[in-house]
Amino acid sequence: MTSKLTLDLIITWTKQTSKNYRLLLIVMLLAIPVSVLLNVKMISSSYLTPTYTGIENYSLINNLIAKEGDKSSAIDNYLVDPIIAKWPSLKVIYEESTSLKLTGPENSNVISVSFFSGGYSTLGINAFKGTLKALEFPTNGSDLVAAISYSYWQSKYKGKEVINTILPLNGKAVKIVAIMPENFTAFNKQYKTDVVIPYSQKLTLIENTSNDITPNTFSYLLGSSQHLAHFSLHAKTYLSNELLITDDIDIVMNNAIGINNSKYQKISKRIDILVIIFSILLVFCFVSFITFYVGEYASKSNELSIRGLCGASKKQLLFQRAVENTLLIILITIVCIAILPIGKMIVHSMLPTVNFSDVDVPTLSFLKLILCLTLLITLIMAITFFIQETFISKNIGRGENITLSQKLQSYILLSFLLSVAIVSIFISLELLSAQKKLNENDNGFITNNRYIASFELPKTVQTQIANSDTGKLLVNRLENIPNVQSAALTLMAPFANSSSFFQWYTVDDHPVGSGINSQTVSDRVSPNYFTAIGATFVKGKSFSWQSSNSIVVNHTLWQRYFKGLDLYNAKLIMKTRNKNGVIKEHPFQIIGVVKDIYIAGPDVQPNAIVYALTNFLVGAEAIIIHSSNDEKTLKNAVTAQLNTLDVSFKKLELTSLGSLVEIDNQPRNAILLTTIIATLTITISSIIFCLSTVNQIVEKSARAYAINKMLGATNFRVMTFEARFLMAIFLPIVFLSIFIQLYYALQANFIAANINLTTLVSITITVIAFILAALYININNKLHNSWHYLT
Amino acid sequence: MTSSLMQINNLNYCFPKAATNTLKNITMSINKGEYLSIVGTSGSGKSTLLSILGLINQPSSGEYLILGRNTTNLTNKSISLIKNNEIGFIFQNFNLLNQFSVYDNVALPLSYNPAIKRNEYKEKVISALSLVNMSNFQDRMPGQLSGGQQQRIAIARALVNSPSIILADEPTGNLDSENSRQVFELIKKLNKTGITICLITHDINYAEQADTVFEMQDGELTAKKNTLSEV
């Protein structure tokens, strides 16, 4: 084809498209969900295949989680050997990040250390300098070795030679054997690692510790994707049959690396919701786009016929279609790229916990998505073109009546689109209702006039005051401040992301917490904590300053282990280990069951929590204050009280609990708003599409209606005939399509298994009533002017 | 001496799946510069004959020569080139593209003419529009014009590639009497410039102004007279 023709076609298309506002709107509508999904994909890639770890072979590593009810943790050490015995090609890796002190003469800094078992060569992590061989699963007792991060090497050693030099860490000599690759930042999203040390050397490096898993420990499984898939399918059965895990423990695997499981769940949950909303919107916009494209066929077909009369050959007309389709796809791609920042804003509003500077732009994913979209659009256009060319006869210049095939095509398309709209509206309403419930969920605490105060306490002071009654003293002094109703200490203030663990067991030695060592979420609180935060008791009451052997548990824990029992019979055992490793058991009487307190927000199910008494301060506490004072007055008063206790209290921060809840509610509100907007968009588009389709069909059938009327048919009979014809096509397609869509929505866990049939049926009936009403009104109008269509 | 532009010998045409021929054994000749009209009742086959003359349909049997070339042996590319260079079409319903401006509508055939460069478009379009007295309307959209004006734009489009013949199928069918008169005046004027005209019309008054008048009846060309009174 000549360049002249190509240029002519491009110029003509550009002129036409710039005036075609409907097409531009539809392309824009198509681009919004695409750009949001692209952003979601970026976040998923960033969190699921984080490049900051330096790992090249993501397919060979899976996060391995032991899940018991709502509890999630790394798998226990004792499971490693049986797993390896059964799946010898797999390796279990542990990672734990912590802070350690440099102890050399010129050093006193705290650095961030990551204990990592090994597997560097398999994962494709290659040292920038030196070798990581010594860090590959070293045996106990081998020399302490470390690899330092590239950034630490640059900042601390200014890029000088460090291999085989000694790093004095925690009083031990650690030999630097390698520098991690430049793209390595950490194995854990929350830390910026300075030094990597083999996990097996944790015990040697840190005294008085154990190899027990902690909430900071991650376990991973390393191996080929086939072996990982096999393990994923059979692990639970095998480990249960071998009596290594109880039936209520699940072995879960996912692709996340270095993210706390609850954060992963929270992010994935929101990502899932975003994917649902915008996938629905994308499908809908895509259907609208195709409908628009098909609708444009009549004028396009006319144009091509006229071009044919003007001397265009078949090849040239085919070339024109190809050029126009390519230009359309380019337009969609450009709009997608232009709208990408809007998508980012939408996603950001729903995932505030995600640091967007960490999110990598997956160019390959973007190209793949655009390629898929291109292929899909081209395919649909080709099919449409073929069908219309083959089956729909045209008679240019002699006027037109609707043919049966055109009517069938329009009704089928209308039925399909409306079925998508019905399911979309249904899912959106379900989402709305779920989000509304979450927003209305009882957090288990009261926000009104509640404040959280946090402070810093130097380590030296911590030791001085640790054995005194400072906690009690502080609480008493705070409660003496005018207009302070109550004040209390806690280790786990709401939304503070702090946690504290102790080993709790039931009297029959069943672990209450995760892992074989029962790491149980345990808060140390002052007696009036529950009053201060506004929590209510399901049964029993709080402890007093004197009742040191009493504990309070939350409702989740009570329901799990003591359901149906009296408080009198409810006891828990706390196990502690002394310096020699001897385990000591301390029995505690449960004297109260408090309603669950959702300290991480309503969409994170609380763990089983034990509340025990604290008399003294360890420096990690937060203070919950119930006061009618304003924030500034209260802060001054609290600072004064803290200073009377010890002048070393620093950096007092006072935050209203209400503002924290508001921040936590923001993403849910954003989801709620987006769902409403998406639902409205879908509903309005459906209405417009339905009205215009019915109008077009009726307009083109007007002459046939008029003839029927002239021959003696009543208006009602004409309308009934058309309505029957429509319903004969509409009902089977809609019901089948809804069934298929719901089946896939259920498979993908987009909707709850107990489908709310009342809502679904109501929406369907409303849509049917609407379409029949539209048909009735349109036909009635035409029949009023029937003479006009006959003359 | 007149030379034949189009020559039809014993031509038959049958629509697909139709039982009988729509055009039966037609023989006719159209000479260069001739003004010819075809009259006949509805369904007599006038438009079908025009579609064959315009190379839109191929005859079922018989011979059709255009500029001495037998159309049966022509490739699709050659047919397109002939339609582009030698034939201009005018229809009852104008067949303008409503989403294109007047200029773009008239320029449409130029895209498919390999002999014309892009920088010649403007001159060609304005010249064609001037012939129909519509050069001031090039930026308008067809919807903004009256029926007569739209038909004049359609004529300008038919003229833009300087064709040898214009095939006009009921060009005044959608127009009032004044606009019809103006269009026929224009057609006559074009014929005087040397363009061959083949006109299909129901209007006897206008048909009789042609040099040659054919009558179609039941697919047959039953008469050829020099004036309608003789038909």
PDB file of N, CA, C and O in Angstrom, chain A residues 535-578:
ATOM      1  N   ALA A 535     -13.059  -1.161  76.983  1.00  0.00           N
ATOM      2  CA  ALA A 535     -13.403  -2.539  76.599  1.00  0.00           C
ATOM      3  C   ALA A 535     -14.433  -3.094  77.575  1.00  0.00           C
ATOM      4  O   ALA A 535     -14.440  -2.726  78.752  1.00  0.00           O
ATOM      5  N   THR A 536     -15.280  -3.985  77.069  1.00  0.00           N
ATOM      6  CA  THR A 536     -16.293  -4.563  77.968  1.00  0.00           C
ATOM      7  C   THR A 536     -15.990  -6.039  78.217  1.00  0.00           C
ATOM      8  O   THR A 536     -15.433  -6.730  77.350  1.00  0.00           O
ATOM      9  N   PHE A 537     -16.388  -6.475  79.369  1.00  0.00           N
ATOM     10  CA  PHE A 537     -16.128  -7.866  79.744  1.00  0.00           C
ATOM     11  C   PHE A 537     -17.305  -8.763  79.369  1.00  0.00           C
ATOM     12  O   PHE A 537     -18.461  -8.410  79.579  1.00  0.00           O
ATOM     13  N   VAL A 538     -16.947  -9.903  78.772  1.00  0.00           N
ATOM     14  CA  VAL A 538     -17.977 -10.890  78.453  1.00  0.00           C
ATOM     15  C   VAL A 538     -18.348 -11.622  79.746  1.00  0.00           C
ATOM     16  O   VAL A 538     -19.504 -11.905  80.026  1.00  0.00           O
ATOM     17  N   LYS A 539     -17.323 -11.910  80.512  1.00  0.00           N
ATOM     18  CA  LYS A 539     -17.550 -12.477  81.842  1.00  0.00           C
ATOM     19  C   LYS A 539     -16.374 -12.124  82.748  1.00  0.00           C
ATOM     20  O   LYS A 539     -15.276 -11.829  82.270  1.00  0.00           O
ATOM     21  N   GLY A 540     -16.601 -12.172  84.040  1.00  0.00           N
ATOM     22  CA  GLY A 540     -15.546 -11.883  85.009  1.00  0.00           C
ATOM     23  C   GLY A 540     -15.185 -10.409  85.023  1.00  0.00           C
ATOM     24  O   GLY A 540     -15.964  -9.544  84.629  1.00  0.00           O
ATOM     25  N   LYS A 541     -13.955 -10.138  85.479  1.00  0.00           N
ATOM     26  CA  LYS A 541     -13.528  -8.734  85.639  1.00  0.00           C
ATOM     27  C   LYS A 541     -12.022  -8.654  85.470  1.00  0.00           C
ATOM     28  O   LYS A 541     -11.351  -9.671  85.280  1.00  0.00           O
ATOM     29  N   SER A 542     -11.510  -7.436  85.607  1.00  0.00           N
ATOM     30  CA  SER A 542     -10.074  -7.241  85.476  1.00  0.00           C
ATOM     31  C   SER A 542      -9.379  -7.582  86.794  1.00  0.00           C
ATOM     32  O   SER A 542     -10.029  -7.693  87.834  1.00  0.00           O
ATOM     33  N   PHE A 543      -8.072  -7.718  86.696  1.00  0.00           N
ATOM     34  CA  PHE A 543      -7.294  -7.990  87.917  1.00  0.00           C
ATOM     35  C   PHE A 543      -6.979  -6.685  88.642  1.00  0.00           C
ATOM     36  O   PHE A 543      -7.189  -5.595  88.114  1.00  0.00           O
ATOM     37  N   SER A 544      -6.463  -6.839  89.879  1.00  0.00           N
ATOM     38  CA  SER A 544      -6.054  -5.647  90.633  1.00  0.00           C
ATOM     39  C   SER A 544      -4.530  -5.606  90.681  1.00  0.00           C
ATOM     40  O   SER A 544      -3.862  -6.526  90.206  1.00  0.00           O
ATOM     41  N   TRP A 545      -3.989  -4.540  91.259  1.00  0.00           N
ATOM     42  CA  TRP A 545      -2.524  -4.426  91.361  1.00  0.00           C
ATOM     43  C   TRP A 545      -1.951  -5.581  92.181  1.00  0.00           C
ATOM     44  O   TRP A 545      -0.793  -5.953  92.029  1.00  0.00           O
ATOM     45  N   GLN A 546      -2.800  -6.151  93.056  1.00  0.00           N
ATOM     46  CA  GLN A 546      -2.293  -7.211  93.925  1.00  0.00           C
ATOM     47  C   GLN A 546      -2.374  -8.608  93.294  1.00  0.00           C
ATOM     48  O   GLN A 546      -1.608  -9.504  93.641  1.00  0.00           O
ATOM     49  N   SER A 547      -3.322  -8.783  92.391  1.00  0.00           N
ATOM     50  CA  SER A 547      -3.565 -10.148  91.882  1.00  0.00           C
ATOM     51  C   SER A 547      -2.569 -10.521  90.792  1.00  0.00           C
ATOM     52  O   SER A 547      -2.876 -10.518  89.616  1.00  0.00           O
ATOM     53  N   SER A 548      -1.363 -10.835  91.189  1.00  0.00           N
ATOM     54  CA  SER A 548      -0.286 -11.085  90.226  1.00  0.00           C
ATOM     55  C   SER A 548      -0.404 -12.446  89.538  1.00  0.00           C
ATOM     56  O   SER A 548       0.261 -12.689  88.535  1.00  0.00           O
ATOM     57  N   ASN A 549      -1.251 -13.340  90.075  1.00  0.00           N
ATOM     58  CA  ASN A 549      -1.400 -14.643  89.418  1.00  0.00           C
ATOM     59  C   ASN A 549      -2.703 -14.749  88.625  1.00  0.00           C
ATOM     60  O   ASN A 549      -3.151 -15.851  88.321  1.00  0.00           O
ATOM     61  N   SER A 550      -3.285 -13.604  88.378  1.00  0.00           N
ATOM     62  CA  SER A 550      -4.547 -13.614  87.619  1.00  0.00           C
ATOM     63  C   SER A 550      -4.307 -13.025  86.223  1.00  0.00           C
ATOM     64  O   SER A 550      -3.459 -12.159  86.055  1.00  0.00           O
ATOM     65  N   ILE A 551      -5.056 -13.536  85.320  1.00  0.00           N
ATOM     66  CA  ILE A 551      -4.970 -13.006  83.947  1.00  0.00           C
ATOM     67  C   ILE A 551      -6.372 -12.814  83.382  1.00  0.00           C
ATOM     68  O   ILE A 551      -7.338 -13.393  83.877  1.00  0.00           O
ATOM     69  N   VAL A 552      -6.403 -12.000  82.354  1.00  0.00           N
ATOM     70  CA  VAL A 552      -7.645 -11.821  81.597  1.00  0.00           C
ATOM     71  C   VAL A 552      -7.340 -12.331  80.182  1.00  0.00           C
ATOM     72  O   VAL A 552      -6.218 -12.174  79.696  1.00  0.00           O
ATOM     73  N   VAL A 553      -8.289 -12.985  79.539  1.00  0.00           N
ATOM     74  CA  VAL A 553      -8.064 -13.427  78.150  1.00  0.00           C
ATOM     75  C   VAL A 553      -9.114 -12.788  77.259  1.00  0.00           C
ATOM     76  O   VAL A 553     -10.163 -12.347  77.745  1.00  0.00           O
ATOM     77  N   ASN A 554      -8.823 -12.747  75.978  1.00  0.00           N
ATOM     78  CA  ASN A 554      -9.851 -12.183  75.088  1.00  0.00           C
ATOM     79  C   ASN A 554     -10.843 -13.259  74.664  1.00  0.00           C
ATOM     80  O   ASN A 554     -10.628 -14.474  74.891  1.00  0.00           O
ATOM     81  N   HIS A 555     -11.919 -12.832  74.042  1.00  0.00           N
ATOM     82  CA  HIS A 555     -13.025 -13.730  73.716  1.00  0.00           C
ATOM     83  C   HIS A 555     -12.581 -14.831  72.743  1.00  0.00           C
ATOM     84  O   HIS A 555     -13.007 -15.983  72.861  1.00  0.00           O
ATOM     85  N   THR A 556     -11.703 -14.465  71.776  1.00  0.00           N
ATOM     86  CA  THR A 556     -11.220 -15.455  70.802  1.00  0.00           C
ATOM     87  C   THR A 556     -10.529 -16.606  71.518  1.00  0.00           C
ATOM     88  O   THR A 556     -10.788 -17.782  71.240  1.00  0.00           O
ATOM     89  N   LEU A 557      -9.665 -16.280  72.464  1.00  0.00           N
ATOM     90  CA  LEU A 557      -8.938 -17.328  73.198  1.00  0.00           C
ATOM     91  C   LEU A 557      -9.916 -18.169  74.022  1.00  0.00           C
ATOM     92  O   LEU A 557      -9.854 -19.402  74.024  1.00  0.00           O
ATOM     93  N   TRP A 558     -10.827 -17.476  74.666  1.00  0.00           N
ATOM     94  CA  TRP A 558     -11.802 -18.201  75.514  1.00  0.00           C
ATOM     95  C   TRP A 558     -12.626 -19.180  74.664  1.00  0.00           C
ATOM     96  O   TRP A 558     -12.805 -20.335  75.034  1.00  0.00           O
ATOM     97  N   GLN A 559     -13.113 -18.700  73.537  1.00  0.00           N
ATOM     98  CA  GLN A 559     -13.948 -19.551  72.682  1.00  0.00           C
ATOM     99  C   GLN A 559     -13.149 -20.750  72.154  1.00  0.00           C
ATOM    100  O   GLN A 559     -13.692 -21.825  71.971  1.00  0.00           O
ATOM    101  N   ARG A 560     -11.874 -20.530  71.911  1.00  0.00           N
ATOM    102  CA  ARG A 560     -11.052 -21.593  71.324  1.00  0.00           C
ATOM    103  C   ARG A 560     -10.718 -22.693  72.346  1.00  0.00           C
ATOM    104  O   ARG A 560     -10.725 -23.860  72.025  1.00  0.00           O
ATOM    105  N   TYR A 561     -10.444 -22.302  73.589  1.00  0.00           N
ATOM    106  CA  TYR A 561      -9.952 -23.304  74.554  1.00  0.00           C
ATOM    107  C   TYR A 561     -10.874 -23.546  75.753  1.00  0.00           C
ATOM    108  O   TYR A 561     -10.720 -24.543  76.451  1.00  0.00           O
ATOM    109  N   PHE A 562     -11.759 -22.610  76.039  1.00  0.00           N
ATOM    110  CA  PHE A 562     -12.541 -22.751  77.280  1.00  0.00           C
ATOM    111  C   PHE A 562     -14.046 -22.628  77.065  1.00  0.00           C
ATOM    112  O   PHE A 562     -14.785 -22.440  78.028  1.00  0.00           O
ATOM    113  N   LYS A 563     -14.468 -22.757  75.833  1.00  0.00           N
ATOM    114  CA  LYS A 563     -15.885 -22.561  75.527  1.00  0.00           C
ATOM    115  C   LYS A 563     -16.750 -23.450  76.415  1.00  0.00           C
ATOM    116  O   LYS A 563     -16.510 -24.661  76.508  1.00  0.00           O
ATOM    117  N   GLY A 564     -17.697 -22.850  77.070  1.00  0.00           N
ATOM    118  CA  GLY A 564     -18.632 -23.618  77.894  1.00  0.00           C
ATOM    119  C   GLY A 564     -18.159 -23.841  79.316  1.00  0.00           C
ATOM    120  O   GLY A 564     -18.901 -24.369  80.142  1.00  0.00           O
ATOM    121  N   LEU A 565     -16.923 -23.435  79.610  1.00  0.00           N
ATOM    122  CA  LEU A 565     -16.422 -23.651  80.976  1.00  0.00           C
ATOM    123  C   LEU A 565     -16.730 -22.458  81.876  1.00  0.00           C
ATOM    124  O   LEU A 565     -16.982 -21.354  81.401  1.00  0.00           O
ATOM    125  N   ASP A 566     -16.653 -22.706  83.202  1.00  0.00           N
ATOM    126  CA  ASP A 566     -16.766 -21.594  84.154  1.00  0.00           C
ATOM    127  C   ASP A 566     -15.397 -20.981  84.339  1.00  0.00           C
ATOM    128  O   ASP A 566     -14.374 -21.658  84.193  1.00  0.00           O
ATOM    129  N   LEU A 567     -15.392 -19.705  84.693  1.00  0.00           N
ATOM    130  CA  LEU A 567     -14.114 -19.030  84.931  1.00  0.00           C
ATOM    131  C   LEU A 567     -13.303 -19.738  86.018  1.00  0.00           C
ATOM    132  O   LEU A 567     -12.075 -19.825  85.967  1.00  0.00           O
ATOM    133  N   TYR A 568     -14.044 -20.279  86.974  1.00  0.00           N
ATOM    134  CA  TYR A 568     -13.409 -20.922  88.124  1.00  0.00           C
ATOM    135  C   TYR A 568     -12.454 -22.039  87.686  1.00  0.00           C
ATOM    136  O   TYR A 568     -11.393 -22.239  88.256  1.00  0.00           O
ATOM    137  N   ASN A 569     -12.847 -22.743  86.593  1.00  0.00           N
ATOM    138  CA  ASN A 569     -12.036 -23.879  86.133  1.00  0.00           C
ATOM    139  C   ASN A 569     -11.012 -23.501  85.061  1.00  0.00           C
ATOM    140  O   ASN A 569     -10.360 -24.364  84.511  1.00  0.00           O
ATOM    141  N   ALA A 570     -10.940 -22.195  84.743  1.00  0.00           N
ATOM    142  CA  ALA A 570     -10.099 -21.810  83.605  1.00  0.00           C
ATOM    143  C   ALA A 570      -8.726 -21.319  84.073  1.00  0.00           C
ATOM    144  O   ALA A 570      -8.605 -20.324  84.776  1.00  0.00           O
ATOM    145  N   LYS A 571      -7.730 -22.100  83.660  1.00  0.00           N
ATOM    146  CA  LYS A 571      -6.354 -21.746  84.047  1.00  0.00           C
ATOM    147  C   LYS A 571      -5.467 -21.824  82.812  1.00  0.00           C
ATOM    148  O   LYS A 571      -5.716 -22.595  81.894  1.00  0.00           O
ATOM    149  N   LEU A 572      -4.403 -21.036  82.820  1.00  0.00           N
ATOM    150  CA  LEU A 572      -3.378 -21.150  81.773  1.00  0.00           C
ATOM    151  C   LEU A 572      -2.013 -21.242  82.459  1.00  0.00           C
ATOM    152  O   LEU A 572      -1.817 -20.726  83.575  1.00  0.00           O
ATOM    153  N   ILE A 573      -1.097 -21.931  81.779  1.00  0.00           N
ATOM    154  CA  ILE A 573       0.251 -22.085  82.343  1.00  0.00           C
ATOM    155  C   ILE A 573       1.219 -21.260  81.493  1.00  0.00           C
ATOM    156  O   ILE A 573       1.233 -21.392  80.264  1.00  0.00           O
ATOM    157  N   MET A 574       2.014 -20.420  82.150  1.00  0.00           N
ATOM    158  CA  MET A 574       3.056 -19.698  81.417  1.00  0.00           C
ATOM    159  C   MET A 574       4.385 -20.403  81.694  1.00  0.00           C
ATOM    160  O   MET A 574       4.705 -20.712  82.830  1.00  0.00           O
ATOM    161  N   LYS A 575       5.102 -20.695  80.594  1.00  0.00           N
ATOM    162  CA  LYS A 575       6.390 -21.363  80.765  1.00  0.00           C
ATOM    163  C   LYS A 575       7.501 -20.365  80.491  1.00  0.00           C
ATOM    164  O   LYS A 575       7.462 -19.626  79.508  1.00  0.00           O
ATOM    165  N   THR A 576       8.489 -20.342  81.373  1.00  0.00           N
ATOM    166  CA  THR A 576       9.659 -19.486  81.141  1.00  0.00           C
ATOM    167  C   THR A 576      10.901 -20.357  81.233  1.00  0.00           C
ATOM    168  O   THR A 576      10.881 -21.455  81.805  1.00  0.00           O
ATOM    169  N   ARG A 577      11.957 -19.872  80.677  1.00  0.00           N
ATOM    170  CA  ARG A 577      13.214 -20.631  80.665  1.00  0.00           C
ATOM    171  C   ARG A 577      14.276 -19.787  81.366  1.00  0.00           C
ATOM    172  O   ARG A 577      14.410 -18.598  81.069  1.00  0.00           O
ATOM    173  N   ASN A 578      15.000 -20.399  82.314  1.00  0.00           N
ATOM    174  CA  ASN A 578      16.045 -19.610  82.971  1.00  0.00           C
ATOM    175  C   ASN A 578      17.329 -19.673  82.138  1.00  0.00           C
ATOM    176  O   ASN A 578      17.373 -20.273  81.066  1.00  0.00           O
TER     177      ASN A 578
END
